[in-house]
Amino acid sequence: MPRLAANGYHEAHLAAASRHSPNLPEYLPAFPDTSAQPFLHMIEFKHVTKRYPESGEALAEVSFHVARGELTFLTGHSGAGKSTLLRLIPAIERPSRGEIIVDGVAVQNLRTRQIPFLRRKLGLIFQDYRLLNDRSVFDNVALPLLITGHNPHEVGRRVRAALDKVGLLKKERRLPLALSGGEQQRVGIARAIVHKPPLILADEPTGNLDPELAEEIMRMFRDFNDVGVTVLIASHDLHLVRRFSRRTLRLDHGKLSEAG
């Protein structure tokens, strides 16, 4: 069985990444048109509970939905269950009970071999970036495309389009540790959007950034949402959340209430 790297990618794909850097013109792919899909809700939780043997319930009877094409914030104190909730959507963790529907797929019923197909619909963004520090910016962003078997020509076009979108096209050959925190987060965002997912999940994406950079990153998510991408962002920064005036879900000790 192939050995996994720290961020979950097979090491065989990491070696392949460095071989696919064609010198191609800039290209900006459109996000997919999801308006014709039959499912009204992109995400639906129905009475979801997550219990850990050591610490008890992290989520208790959580029910909500996120409509297709909506940008929604998820807030709550540290330890409220925000990260747990987000990890349930791509089946990184499984619920103890309840139903989770993502784009019409019952996540709790998926077999292990089916999970990668679910994750191809998702763009995942983490507070700690989860970049491969011994690989270039280009190679980090290319990984999702290499894993799904895109040809080198398409990889080059899509990677450079994603880097252009986040303002890092001129830094594609740099290593992540040569970048600022804000730039590293933008590399993570480029990696999340390079395969044009209809759904983006972001877990505290501005937690390590100063206020100006944090607002810039949030504007980027708003831009993605403006072209039809569904976005769910977990954030404890209530001031920043209020500035963007979007629907907000609040977790308090594993229980959910809708704030607006």
mmCIF file of C-alpha atoms in Angstrom:
data_model
loop_
_atom_site.group_PDB
_atom_site.id
_atom_site.type_symbol
_atom_site.label_atom_id
_atom_site.label_comp_id
_atom_site.label_asym_id
_atom_site.label_seq_id
_atom_site.Cartn_x
_atom_site.Cartn_y
_atom_site.Cartn_z
ATOM 1 C CA MET A 1 0.000 0.000 0.000
ATOM 2 C CA PRO A 2 1.455 3.439 -0.893
ATOM 3 C CA ARG A 3 2.743 5.418 2.046
ATOM 4 C CA LEU A 4 0.863 8.628 2.830
ATOM 5 C CA ALA A 5 2.554 11.988 3.261
ATOM 6 C CA ALA A 6 1.643 14.218 6.202
ATOM 7 C CA ASN A 7 -1.117 15.977 4.296
ATOM 8 C CA GLY A 8 -2.764 12.773 3.081
ATOM 9 C CA TYR A 9 -1.386 12.558 -0.461
ATOM 10 C CA HIS A 10 0.372 9.411 -1.660
ATOM 11 C CA GLU A 11 4.128 9.936 -1.880
ATOM 12 C CA ALA A 12 4.165 8.520 -5.412
ATOM 13 C CA HIS A 13 2.141 11.533 -6.530
ATOM 14 C CA LEU A 14 4.616 13.912 -4.895
ATOM 15 C CA ALA A 15 7.405 12.671 -7.123
ATOM 16 C CA ALA A 16 5.169 13.039 -10.167
ATOM 17 C CA ALA A 17 4.353 16.641 -9.280
ATOM 18 C CA SER A 18 7.859 17.896 -9.963
ATOM 19 C CA ARG A 19 7.791 16.491 -13.514
ATOM 20 C CA HIS A 20 4.706 18.430 -14.661
ATOM 21 C CA SER A 21 5.608 22.104 -15.027
ATOM 22 C CA PRO A 22 5.033 22.985 -18.693
ATOM 23 C CA ASN A 23 5.612 26.555 -19.769
ATOM 24 C CA LEU A 24 2.085 27.476 -20.867
ATOM 25 C CA PRO A 25 0.200 30.774 -21.172
ATOM 26 C CA GLU A 26 -2.048 31.903 -18.369
ATOM 27 C CA TYR A 27 -5.539 30.425 -18.426
ATOM 28 C CA LEU A 28 -8.457 31.088 -16.133
ATOM 29 C CA PRO A 29 -10.933 28.189 -15.952
ATOM 30 C CA ALA A 30 -14.549 28.966 -15.149
ATOM 31 C CA PHE A 31 -16.112 27.427 -12.081
ATOM 32 C CA PRO A 32 -18.687 24.726 -12.857
ATOM 33 C CA ASP A 33 -22.300 25.707 -13.429
ATOM 34 C CA THR A 34 -24.154 23.851 -10.670
ATOM 35 C CA SER A 35 -27.464 25.674 -11.100
ATOM 36 C CA ALA A 36 -29.011 22.824 -13.107
ATOM 37 C CA GLN A 37 -28.341 20.201 -10.430
ATOM 38 C CA PRO A 38 -31.474 18.627 -8.904
ATOM 39 C CA PHE A 39 -30.438 18.987 -5.264
ATOM 40 C CA LEU A 40 -31.510 22.234 -3.641
ATOM 41 C CA HIS A 41 -29.123 21.870 -0.693
ATOM 42 C CA MET A 42 -25.407 21.340 -1.079
ATOM 43 C CA ILE A 43 -25.024 20.293 2.578
ATOM 44 C CA GLU A 44 -27.650 18.823 4.878
ATOM 45 C CA PHE A 45 -27.181 17.597 8.461
ATOM 46 C CA LYS A 46 -30.059 15.687 10.048
ATOM 47 C CA HIS A 47 -29.822 15.064 13.808
ATOM 48 C CA VAL A 48 -26.072 14.460 13.638
ATOM 49 C CA THR A 49 -24.219 13.463 16.790
ATOM 50 C CA LYS A 50 -20.495 12.816 17.104
ATOM 51 C CA ARG A 51 -19.277 11.120 20.264
ATOM 52 C CA TYR A 52 -15.688 10.320 21.197
ATOM 53 C CA PRO A 53 -14.982 7.539 23.722
ATOM 54 C CA GLU A 54 -12.537 9.695 25.687
ATOM 55 C CA SER A 55 -14.279 13.073 25.745
ATOM 56 C CA GLY A 56 -17.969 12.464 25.101
ATOM 57 C CA GLU A 57 -20.179 14.347 22.641
ATOM 58 C CA ALA A 58 -18.490 16.893 20.377
ATOM 59 C CA LEU A 59 -21.730 17.451 18.437
ATOM 60 C CA ALA A 60 -25.262 16.796 19.702
ATOM 61 C CA GLU A 61 -28.330 16.463 17.445
ATOM 62 C CA VAL A 62 -27.063 19.004 14.903
ATOM 63 C CA SER A 63 -29.451 19.805 12.043
ATOM 64 C CA PHE A 64 -28.984 22.471 9.362
ATOM 65 C CA HIS A 65 -28.609 22.928 5.639
ATOM 66 C CA VAL A 66 -26.476 25.057 3.329
ATOM 67 C CA ALA A 67 -28.182 25.892 0.048
ATOM 68 C CA ARG A 68 -26.426 25.432 -3.259
ATOM 69 C CA GLY A 69 -24.536 28.621 -4.111
ATOM 70 C CA GLU A 70 -24.676 29.991 -0.540
ATOM 71 C CA LEU A 71 -21.822 31.398 1.543
ATOM 72 C CA THR A 72 -22.327 30.517 5.214
ATOM 73 C CA PHE A 73 -20.247 31.137 8.319
ATOM 74 C CA LEU A 74 -19.915 28.703 11.214
ATOM 75 C CA THR A 75 -18.885 30.344 14.488
ATOM 76 C CA GLY A 76 -18.366 29.331 18.101
ATOM 77 C CA HIS A 77 -15.860 29.315 20.909
ATOM 78 C CA SER A 78 -12.705 27.197 20.823
ATOM 79 C CA GLY A 79 -13.768 23.593 21.349
ATOM 80 C CA ALA A 80 -17.372 24.236 20.300
ATOM 81 C CA GLY A 81 -17.178 21.564 17.584
ATOM 82 C CA LYS A 82 -16.538 23.611 14.424
ATOM 83 C CA SER A 83 -13.610 21.531 13.173
ATOM 84 C CA THR A 84 -15.396 18.297 14.038
ATOM 85 C CA LEU A 85 -18.408 19.383 11.996
ATOM 86 C CA LEU A 86 -16.266 20.273 8.983
ATOM 87 C CA ARG A 87 -14.362 16.949 9.168
ATOM 88 C CA LEU A 88 -17.640 15.042 8.938
ATOM 89 C CA ILE A 89 -18.506 16.542 5.537
ATOM 90 C CA PRO A 90 -15.584 14.963 3.587
ATOM 91 C CA ALA A 91 -15.809 11.793 5.742
ATOM 92 C CA ILE A 92 -12.488 12.451 7.453
ATOM 93 C CA GLU A 93 -14.532 11.384 10.478
ATOM 94 C CA ARG A 94 -17.845 9.541 10.640
ATOM 95 C CA PRO A 95 -20.912 10.550 12.672
ATOM 96 C CA SER A 96 -21.980 8.464 15.660
ATOM 97 C CA ARG A 97 -25.550 8.832 14.438
ATOM 98 C CA GLY A 98 -27.609 10.975 12.082
ATOM 99 C CA GLU A 99 -27.513 11.740 8.361
ATOM 100 C CA ILE A 100 -25.130 13.907 6.360
ATOM 101 C CA ILE A 101 -26.066 14.641 2.742
ATOM 102 C CA VAL A 102 -23.537 16.364 0.468
ATOM 103 C CA ASP A 103 -24.691 17.185 -3.060
ATOM 104 C CA GLY A 104 -27.262 14.402 -2.841
ATOM 105 C CA VAL A 105 -24.806 11.817 -1.455
ATOM 106 C CA ALA A 106 -25.457 10.166 1.929
ATOM 107 C CA VAL A 107 -21.960 10.519 3.380
ATOM 108 C CA GLN A 108 -22.525 8.230 6.370
ATOM 109 C CA ASN A 109 -23.301 5.331 4.002
ATOM 110 C CA LEU A 110 -20.193 5.646 1.835
ATOM 111 C CA ARG A 111 -17.717 2.803 1.753
ATOM 112 C CA THR A 112 -14.051 3.656 2.176
ATOM 113 C CA ARG A 113 -13.311 3.224 -1.531
ATOM 114 C CA GLN A 114 -16.090 5.670 -2.432
ATOM 115 C CA ILE A 115 -14.830 8.539 -0.258
ATOM 116 C CA PRO A 116 -12.219 9.854 -2.746
ATOM 117 C CA PHE A 117 -15.009 10.448 -5.277
ATOM 118 C CA LEU A 118 -16.869 12.571 -2.727
ATOM 119 C CA ARG A 119 -13.741 14.584 -1.957
ATOM 120 C CA ARG A 120 -13.259 15.463 -5.614
ATOM 121 C CA LYS A 121 -16.303 17.720 -5.219
ATOM 122 C CA LEU A 122 -14.694 19.564 -2.293
ATOM 123 C CA GLY A 123 -12.026 22.199 -1.817
ATOM 124 C CA LEU A 124 -10.544 21.882 1.683
ATOM 125 C CA ILE A 125 -8.697 24.784 3.314
ATOM 126 C CA PHE A 126 -6.976 24.534 6.692
ATOM 127 C CA GLN A 127 -5.714 27.041 9.235
ATOM 128 C CA ASP A 128 -2.270 25.410 9.304
ATOM 129 C CA TYR A 129 -1.968 25.394 5.472
ATOM 130 C CA ARG A 130 -0.755 21.741 5.234
ATOM 131 C CA LEU A 131 1.710 22.450 2.459
ATOM 132 C CA LEU A 132 4.632 20.253 1.438
ATOM 133 C CA ASN A 133 7.605 22.390 2.401
ATOM 134 C CA ASP A 134 10.085 20.537 0.152
ATOM 135 C CA ARG A 135 7.942 21.118 -2.947
ATOM 136 C CA SER A 136 7.439 24.297 -4.931
ATOM 137 C CA VAL A 137 4.282 26.373 -4.875
ATOM 138 C CA PHE A 138 3.434 24.985 -8.326
ATOM 139 C CA ASP A 139 3.846 21.386 -7.177
ATOM 140 C CA ASN A 140 1.700 21.918 -4.078
ATOM 141 C CA VAL A 141 -1.161 23.335 -6.115
ATOM 142 C CA ALA A 142 -0.820 20.623 -8.781
ATOM 143 C CA LEU A 143 -1.273 17.680 -6.403
ATOM 144 C CA PRO A 144 -5.083 17.294 -6.617
ATOM 145 C CA LEU A 145 -4.877 17.256 -10.428
ATOM 146 C CA LEU A 146 -2.062 14.711 -10.526
ATOM 147 C CA ILE A 147 -3.919 12.423 -8.162
ATOM 148 C CA THR A 148 -6.984 12.460 -10.411
ATOM 149 C CA GLY A 149 -4.920 11.782 -13.543
ATOM 150 C CA HIS A 150 -5.027 15.082 -15.448
ATOM 151 C CA ASN A 151 -2.555 15.393 -18.300
ATOM 152 C CA PRO A 152 0.478 17.717 -17.943
ATOM 153 C CA HIS A 153 -0.933 20.317 -20.341
ATOM 154 C CA GLU A 154 -4.144 20.682 -18.316
ATOM 155 C CA VAL A 155 -2.224 20.627 -15.026
ATOM 156 C CA GLY A 156 -0.085 23.558 -16.131
ATOM 157 C CA ARG A 157 -3.051 25.598 -17.323
ATOM 158 C CA ARG A 158 -5.159 25.020 -14.233
ATOM 159 C CA VAL A 159 -2.350 25.544 -11.716
ATOM 160 C CA ARG A 160 -1.301 28.836 -13.255
ATOM 161 C CA ALA A 161 -4.921 29.971 -13.454
ATOM 162 C CA ALA A 162 -5.434 29.208 -9.760
ATOM 163 C CA LEU A 163 -2.185 30.946 -8.784
ATOM 164 C CA ASP A 164 -3.152 33.961 -10.871
ATOM 165 C CA LYS A 165 -6.516 34.092 -9.088
ATOM 166 C CA VAL A 166 -4.809 34.302 -5.669
ATOM 167 C CA GLY A 167 -2.070 36.667 -6.839
ATOM 168 C CA LEU A 168 0.875 34.253 -6.678
ATOM 169 C CA LEU A 169 1.583 33.504 -10.320
ATOM 170 C CA LYS A 170 5.065 35.030 -10.117
ATOM 171 C CA LYS A 171 6.003 32.865 -7.115
ATOM 172 C CA GLU A 172 5.201 29.433 -8.538
ATOM 173 C CA ARG A 173 8.796 28.166 -8.190
ATOM 174 C CA ARG A 174 9.300 29.252 -4.592
ATOM 175 C CA LEU A 175 9.179 26.891 -1.634
ATOM 176 C CA PRO A 176 6.398 27.489 0.916
ATOM 177 C CA LEU A 177 8.804 28.464 3.716
ATOM 178 C CA ALA A 178 10.017 31.377 1.572
ATOM 179 C CA LEU A 179 6.498 32.858 1.662
ATOM 180 C CA SER A 180 4.672 34.867 4.302
ATOM 181 C CA GLY A 181 1.807 33.342 6.286
ATOM 182 C CA GLY A 182 -0.748 35.093 4.116
ATOM 183 C CA GLU A 183 0.928 33.837 0.948
ATOM 184 C CA GLN A 184 1.040 30.285 2.273
ATOM 185 C CA GLN A 185 -2.683 30.441 2.981
ATOM 186 C CA ARG A 186 -3.266 31.656 -0.571
ATOM 187 C CA VAL A 187 -1.307 28.649 -1.863
ATOM 188 C CA GLY A 188 -3.672 26.474 0.164
ATOM 189 C CA ILE A 189 -6.645 28.250 -1.403
ATOM 190 C CA ALA A 190 -5.214 27.805 -4.906
ATOM 191 C CA ARG A 191 -4.771 24.086 -4.226
ATOM 192 C CA ALA A 192 -8.382 23.898 -3.017
ATOM 193 C CA ILE A 193 -9.856 25.545 -6.139
ATOM 194 C CA VAL A 194 -7.580 24.128 -8.833
ATOM 195 C CA HIS A 195 -9.924 21.210 -9.583
ATOM 196 C CA LYS A 196 -12.923 23.583 -9.709
ATOM 197 C CA PRO A 197 -14.991 22.106 -6.862
ATOM 198 C CA PRO A 198 -18.631 23.146 -6.366
ATOM 199 C CA LEU A 199 -18.105 23.256 -2.575
ATOM 200 C CA ILE A 200 -15.343 24.907 -0.502
ATOM 201 C CA LEU A 201 -14.862 24.127 3.206
ATOM 202 C CA ALA A 202 -12.530 26.437 5.135
ATOM 203 C CA ASP A 203 -11.518 25.768 8.747
ATOM 204 C CA GLU A 204 -10.339 28.988 10.449
ATOM 205 C CA PRO A 205 -8.633 30.161 7.238
ATOM 206 C CA THR A 206 -7.741 33.565 8.707
ATOM 207 C CA GLY A 207 -6.824 32.459 12.219
ATOM 208 C CA ASN A 208 -3.084 33.101 11.796
ATOM 209 C CA LEU A 209 -3.358 36.308 9.759
ATOM 210 C CA ASP A 210 -3.439 39.982 10.647
ATOM 211 C CA PRO A 211 -6.776 41.811 10.164
ATOM 212 C CA GLU A 212 -5.933 43.291 6.761
ATOM 213 C CA LEU A 213 -4.831 39.963 5.298
ATOM 214 C CA ALA A 214 -7.785 38.205 6.915
ATOM 215 C CA GLU A 215 -10.219 40.513 5.180
ATOM 216 C CA GLU A 216 -8.429 40.006 1.864
ATOM 217 C CA ILE A 217 -8.801 36.223 2.206
ATOM 218 C CA MET A 218 -12.499 36.574 3.067
ATOM 219 C CA ARG A 219 -13.046 38.751 -0.017
ATOM 220 C CA MET A 220 -11.504 35.957 -2.057
ATOM 221 C CA PHE A 221 -14.096 33.499 -0.709
ATOM 222 C CA ARG A 222 -16.826 36.000 -1.514
ATOM 223 C CA ASP A 223 -15.532 36.196 -5.104
ATOM 224 C CA PHE A 224 -15.714 32.405 -5.422
ATOM 225 C CA ASN A 225 -19.253 32.464 -4.060
ATOM 226 C CA ASP A 226 -20.209 35.195 -6.540
ATOM 227 C CA VAL A 227 -19.597 32.739 -9.412
ATOM 228 C CA GLY A 228 -21.771 30.038 -7.846
ATOM 229 C CA VAL A 229 -19.460 28.091 -5.554
ATOM 230 C CA THR A 230 -20.969 27.017 -2.224
ATOM 231 C CA VAL A 231 -18.727 28.080 0.682
ATOM 232 C CA LEU A 232 -18.812 27.082 4.361
ATOM 233 C CA ILE A 233 -16.284 28.904 6.562
ATOM 234 C CA ALA A 234 -15.595 28.123 10.217
ATOM 235 C CA SER A 235 -14.309 31.203 12.050
ATOM 236 C CA HIS A 236 -14.129 32.503 15.614
ATOM 237 C CA ASP A 237 -13.557 36.085 14.360
ATOM 238 C CA LEU A 238 -17.036 37.525 14.912
ATOM 239 C CA HIS A 239 -15.984 41.047 13.906
ATOM 240 C CA LEU A 240 -14.817 39.824 10.512
ATOM 241 C CA VAL A 241 -17.869 37.599 10.058
ATOM 242 C CA ARG A 242 -20.233 40.518 10.740
ATOM 243 C CA ARG A 243 -18.483 42.656 8.132
ATOM 244 C CA PHE A 244 -19.547 40.231 5.402
ATOM 245 C CA SER A 245 -23.232 40.051 6.425
ATOM 246 C CA ARG A 246 -23.908 36.444 5.492
ATOM 247 C CA ARG A 247 -25.946 33.740 7.160
ATOM 248 C CA THR A 248 -24.216 32.546 10.332
ATOM 249 C CA LEU A 249 -24.544 29.290 12.241
ATOM 250 C CA ARG A 250 -23.299 29.241 15.833
ATOM 251 C CA LEU A 251 -22.051 26.214 17.760
ATOM 252 C CA ASP A 252 -22.077 26.227 21.546
ATOM 253 C CA HIS A 253 -20.710 23.123 23.273
ATOM 254 C CA GLY A 254 -21.691 20.963 20.328
ATOM 255 C CA LYS A 255 -25.191 22.338 19.907
ATOM 256 C CA LEU A 256 -26.204 24.504 16.980
ATOM 257 C CA SER A 257 -28.192 27.704 16.797
ATOM 258 C CA GLU A 258 -28.710 29.962 13.798
ATOM 259 C CA ALA A 259 -27.594 33.522 14.478
ATOM 260 C CA GLY A 260 -28.730 35.094 11.250
#
